[in-house]
Amino acid sequence: MDIPHPRRILILFPPDTPVSSLLQDLTGPSASPTDPTTSSQELTHQITTPYYTASVPVWTDTLVLPSWKTSWLSPDAGEVVRAIGAFVLVFRKPVADSDLEDIKSLLGAVNEVIEKGGGYTWDGVKLAVGLKQGVAPNLQLAEEEWEGICREDGGWEWVDGELEGSGRGEFGELTGIARLKEALETNDWEGGDNDELGLEGLDFGEADRDEGFDAEAAEVEREMFEMRRAIYEPGEGQEEEGIADEVEDSKVEELESMMLQMQAIRDMGLDMPEPERKKFAAKAVRDIMKKSI
C-alpha cells in the first residue's frame, strides 16, 4: 500500500550542528545542503516495508530558544505541528554540565510545542539524536543516563548518533542511525494529508508524478510552511516594531491570498472529470508558483 500524502519529518537542530551526514543517511547522497534551513532542495525519506511504501517529506529548522518556542506556540502554528509525524531533535553531545542543561531545555521546549500544537491526540515519534562532540574532554554519560534524560524531558527516544551501521544492543535491538530509520518505519504516517496546509482536493496522485505535478504541489506547500514560520519568527534587522509589523502584515496578506487561491482551485475543480481536474489543478499550481516568485 502506498501512502500518497504522508505526514512530515521535522529535523530540528541548534546552530552549528553538523546535520548534513544525517540528512544524507535519511534522504540520499544528493542531500548535502550547506545550510539545510535555506536550501530550496526538496528532501524526502523513502520508506519501503512489507506493509506500505511512502515518500515522506523532510523539513529542517534551526532551533534557537526562546524565539523558536514562541513562534511555534502561536495558534496558527498548530496546523503545522499536526502535519508532522516525526520530530527529530539533533544536537552535539555535551562538553560540560551547562551544555547538558541546554539540551534538556531543548527537549522540554519542543515537547511543549508538540503537546500544545498537536494536542493529546497527536500520534507520532520523538527522537533525540546525539552526535559526536568534537571537543575533548567531554561529558561522558552512559546509555541508561541518556535514555532517562530523554524520557523525563518529554518522552523522547534516545538515539546515539555516533553509532554507525546496523549494530545491535544488549538485547538484540538496533542502535544508532539504524534504530532511527527503524523508528520511522514503524510510525503511522497517514492522517497528515495536505488539508492542514490548504492543499487537500488537488488530487496529485501517481499519474501526476510522471508529469512533474507533485513537485509543484510540494513546492507550494513548502513555501506556505516557510511563510508561516517567517510570520511568527521575524528575522534579523526587523527589531524595530514598525518595520516588523509592516513585514508581518505583508506576509500575512500574501499567505491569506495563497490560501484563498488554493480554496478556489478546489471549488472550481469539484464538478470536473478526474483527468480534466488534474490538468486544471496542475496549471493553477504553476500559476500560483509564478506569482509567488
XYZ file of C-alpha atoms in Angstrom:
293
model
C 0.000 0.000 0.000
C 1.291 3.397 -0.947
C 0.623 6.332 1.395
C 0.026 9.246 -1.017
C 0.205 12.209 1.390
C 2.173 11.178 4.462
C 2.833 13.385 7.433
C 6.221 15.070 7.561
C 9.529 14.578 9.337
C 10.826 17.731 11.023
C 14.545 17.724 11.841
C 15.451 20.340 14.441
C 18.950 21.335 15.487
C 20.780 24.156 17.284
C 23.015 26.378 15.131
C 26.351 24.871 14.029
C 25.100 21.316 14.455
C 26.563 19.106 11.683
C 23.385 17.548 10.293
C 24.435 17.010 6.660
C 25.599 13.441 7.252
C 22.326 12.514 8.963
C 20.336 14.093 6.134
C 22.305 12.021 3.648
C 21.548 8.868 5.627
C 17.835 9.645 5.528
C 17.359 11.205 2.102
C 20.266 10.005 -0.039
C 23.748 11.189 -1.038
C 22.446 14.170 -3.021
C 21.150 15.793 0.182
C 24.121 17.823 1.278
C 22.954 21.435 1.646
C 25.390 23.870 3.212
C 22.535 25.403 5.179
C 19.577 22.973 5.388
C 17.242 25.721 6.637
C 17.594 27.801 3.480
C 18.050 25.140 0.828
C 15.342 25.028 -1.854
C 16.043 21.333 -2.376
C 13.083 19.103 -1.636
C 14.144 16.342 0.754
C 12.250 13.070 1.167
C 12.824 9.919 3.171
C 11.793 6.826 1.236
C 10.241 4.069 3.358
C 9.558 0.615 1.946
C 8.235 -2.152 4.155
C 6.204 -5.323 3.505
C 3.149 -3.351 4.623
C 3.449 0.076 2.999
C 5.597 2.472 0.988
C 5.867 6.215 1.473
C 7.949 9.154 0.302
C 7.972 11.216 3.471
C 8.836 14.920 3.085
C 11.675 16.046 5.344
C 11.635 19.555 6.764
C 14.514 21.171 8.645
C 14.560 24.065 11.091
C 17.203 25.714 13.258
C 16.296 25.612 16.936
C 17.110 28.759 18.924
C 15.371 29.406 22.228
C 13.268 31.248 23.177
C 12.350 32.640 19.725
C 11.660 29.220 18.176
C 9.373 28.187 21.002
C 7.486 31.493 20.919
C 6.826 31.262 17.190
C 5.727 27.622 17.292
C 3.350 28.182 20.205
C 1.282 30.626 18.145
C -2.285 29.428 17.364
C -1.705 29.096 13.622
C 1.435 27.007 14.133
C -0.754 24.199 15.478
C -1.752 23.320 11.918
C 1.886 22.767 11.031
C 2.537 20.697 14.158
C -0.355 18.388 13.304
C 1.044 17.866 9.808
C 4.267 16.454 11.294
C 4.546 12.763 12.122
C 8.090 12.708 13.491
C 10.169 15.246 15.377
C 13.894 14.532 15.227
C 15.949 16.716 17.560
C 19.657 16.610 16.712
C 22.402 18.030 18.932
C 26.059 17.612 19.799
C 26.757 15.673 22.960
C 27.631 17.990 25.856
C 31.094 19.117 26.915
C 30.024 20.397 30.345
C 27.049 20.258 32.693
C 25.800 23.588 31.341
C 25.588 22.068 27.857
C 23.538 19.199 29.236
C 21.104 21.661 30.809
C 20.756 23.394 27.426
C 19.907 20.048 25.824
C 17.263 19.392 28.471
C 15.772 22.817 27.740
C 15.575 21.983 24.029
C 13.879 18.653 24.702
C 11.342 20.269 27.016
C 10.618 23.212 24.710
C 9.935 21.068 21.633
C 7.788 18.686 23.666
C 5.719 21.633 24.930
C 5.153 22.763 21.344
C 4.049 19.258 20.354
C 1.647 18.938 23.276
C 0.058 22.356 22.797
C 0.059 22.386 18.992
C -0.777 18.742 18.372
C -2.939 18.146 21.402
C -3.284 14.874 23.250
C -4.392 13.144 20.060
C -1.062 13.752 18.300
C 0.428 10.380 17.453
C 3.987 10.346 16.212
C 7.585 9.687 17.190
C 10.017 11.942 19.026
C 13.651 11.031 18.508
C 16.594 12.722 20.235
C 19.826 12.154 18.309
C 23.151 12.912 19.987
C 26.111 13.497 17.668
C 29.803 13.214 18.450
C 31.266 16.181 20.273
C 34.399 17.483 18.587
C 35.781 18.969 21.790
C 37.685 16.787 24.250
C 37.425 16.053 27.065
C 33.637 15.996 27.043
C 30.902 14.955 29.433
C 30.535 11.189 29.424
C 27.075 9.735 30.019
C 26.025 6.091 29.909
C 23.254 4.966 27.564
C 20.936 4.449 30.519
C 21.515 8.042 31.640
C 20.704 9.414 28.191
C 17.583 7.285 27.995
C 16.432 8.573 31.376
C 17.071 12.227 30.486
C 15.203 11.970 27.195
C 12.293 10.111 28.772
C 11.938 12.581 31.650
C 12.119 15.685 29.451
C 9.220 14.881 27.164
C 9.111 11.157 26.442
C 11.794 11.237 23.745
C 13.558 8.142 22.478
C 17.330 8.414 22.717
C 19.392 7.576 19.614
C 23.182 7.580 19.773
C 24.166 9.236 16.510
C 27.803 8.186 16.895
C 26.912 4.544 16.246
C 27.066 3.630 12.566
C 25.985 0.650 10.547
C 23.473 -1.930 11.771
C 24.849 -2.560 15.233
C 22.723 -4.107 17.940
C 22.418 -3.531 21.652
C 22.480 -5.834 24.624
C 19.055 -7.292 23.858
C 19.480 -7.509 20.095
C 17.794 -4.180 19.325
C 19.069 -1.941 16.545
C 21.142 1.051 17.616
C 22.326 4.337 16.141
C 21.079 5.558 12.762
C 19.722 2.094 12.014
C 17.394 2.468 15.005
C 16.403 5.945 13.815
C 15.306 4.522 10.482
C 13.519 1.628 12.158
C 11.566 4.007 14.394
C 10.485 5.985 11.340
C 9.419 2.805 9.559
C 7.156 1.734 12.424
C 5.469 5.129 12.673
C 1.971 5.816 11.370
C 2.343 8.315 8.509
C -1.297 8.508 7.494
C -3.585 11.274 8.661
C -1.399 14.221 7.733
C -2.873 14.998 4.327
C -2.256 18.317 2.666
C -5.513 19.684 4.115
C -3.546 21.103 7.067
C -1.698 23.418 4.690
C -4.536 24.051 2.271
C -3.684 21.535 -0.452
C -6.417 18.931 0.048
C -8.505 18.165 -3.010
C -5.903 18.964 -5.651
C -5.594 15.206 -6.249
C -1.925 14.931 -7.146
C -1.713 11.166 -7.487
C 0.529 8.639 -9.168
C -0.482 9.747 -12.642
C 0.526 13.298 -11.885
C 4.003 12.428 -10.684
C 5.024 11.366 -14.170
C 4.281 14.880 -15.401
C 6.015 16.632 -12.506
C 2.832 17.942 -10.876
C 3.680 16.508 -7.462
C 6.871 18.561 -7.269
C 4.954 21.764 -7.920
C 2.398 20.975 -5.224
C 5.211 20.187 -2.809
C 6.887 23.499 -3.647
C 3.690 25.422 -2.844
C 3.356 23.506 0.420
C 6.985 24.195 1.371
C 6.625 27.878 0.591
C 3.476 28.148 2.708
C 5.314 26.435 5.562
C 8.215 28.904 5.284
C 5.804 31.837 5.168
C 4.047 30.676 8.322
C 7.398 30.384 10.087
C 8.534 33.792 8.860
C 5.342 35.463 10.056
C 5.794 34.307 13.609
C 9.588 34.478 13.737
C 10.811 37.864 12.420
C 14.310 37.780 11.026
C 17.344 39.884 11.754
C 17.044 43.553 11.015
C 13.352 43.665 11.962
C 13.808 44.622 15.599
C 12.103 47.981 15.197
C 8.435 47.487 15.894
C 7.182 49.469 12.887
C 9.341 47.540 10.416
C 8.451 44.191 11.966
C 4.714 44.949 11.876
C 4.882 46.056 8.253
C 6.757 42.917 7.189
C 4.403 40.690 9.177
C 1.281 42.300 7.699
C 2.671 41.821 4.209
C 3.410 38.142 4.800
C 0.017 37.538 6.397
C -1.722 39.071 3.379
C 0.394 37.001 0.988
C -0.334 33.783 2.893
C -4.059 34.532 3.078
C -4.103 35.226 -0.654
C -2.396 31.923 -1.375
C -4.837 30.053 0.867
C -7.800 31.655 -0.895
C -6.391 30.705 -4.279
C -5.962 27.085 -3.172
C -9.556 27.044 -1.908
C -10.767 28.464 -5.202
C -8.906 25.755 -7.112
C -10.609 23.058 -5.045
C -14.060 24.594 -5.502
C -13.670 25.078 -9.250
C -12.484 21.525 -9.793
C -15.258 19.755 -7.888
C -17.507 19.136 -10.900
C -14.729 18.374 -13.411
C -13.924 14.869 -14.667
C -10.811 13.479 -12.980
C -8.355 13.882 -15.915
C -9.504 17.439 -16.531
C -9.381 18.247 -12.821
C -5.786 17.081 -12.581
C -4.692 19.194 -15.528
C -6.575 22.177 -14.181
C -5.057 21.774 -10.707
C -1.533 21.430 -12.103
C -1.851 24.579 -14.201
C -3.322 26.500 -11.256
C -0.433 25.471 -9.010
C 2.048 26.609 -11.648
C 0.324 29.973 -11.802
C 0.487 30.375 -8.027
C 4.177 29.479 -8.097
C 4.883 32.116 -10.753
C 3.078 34.807 -8.759
C 4.947 33.959 -5.563
C 8.422 34.205 -7.098
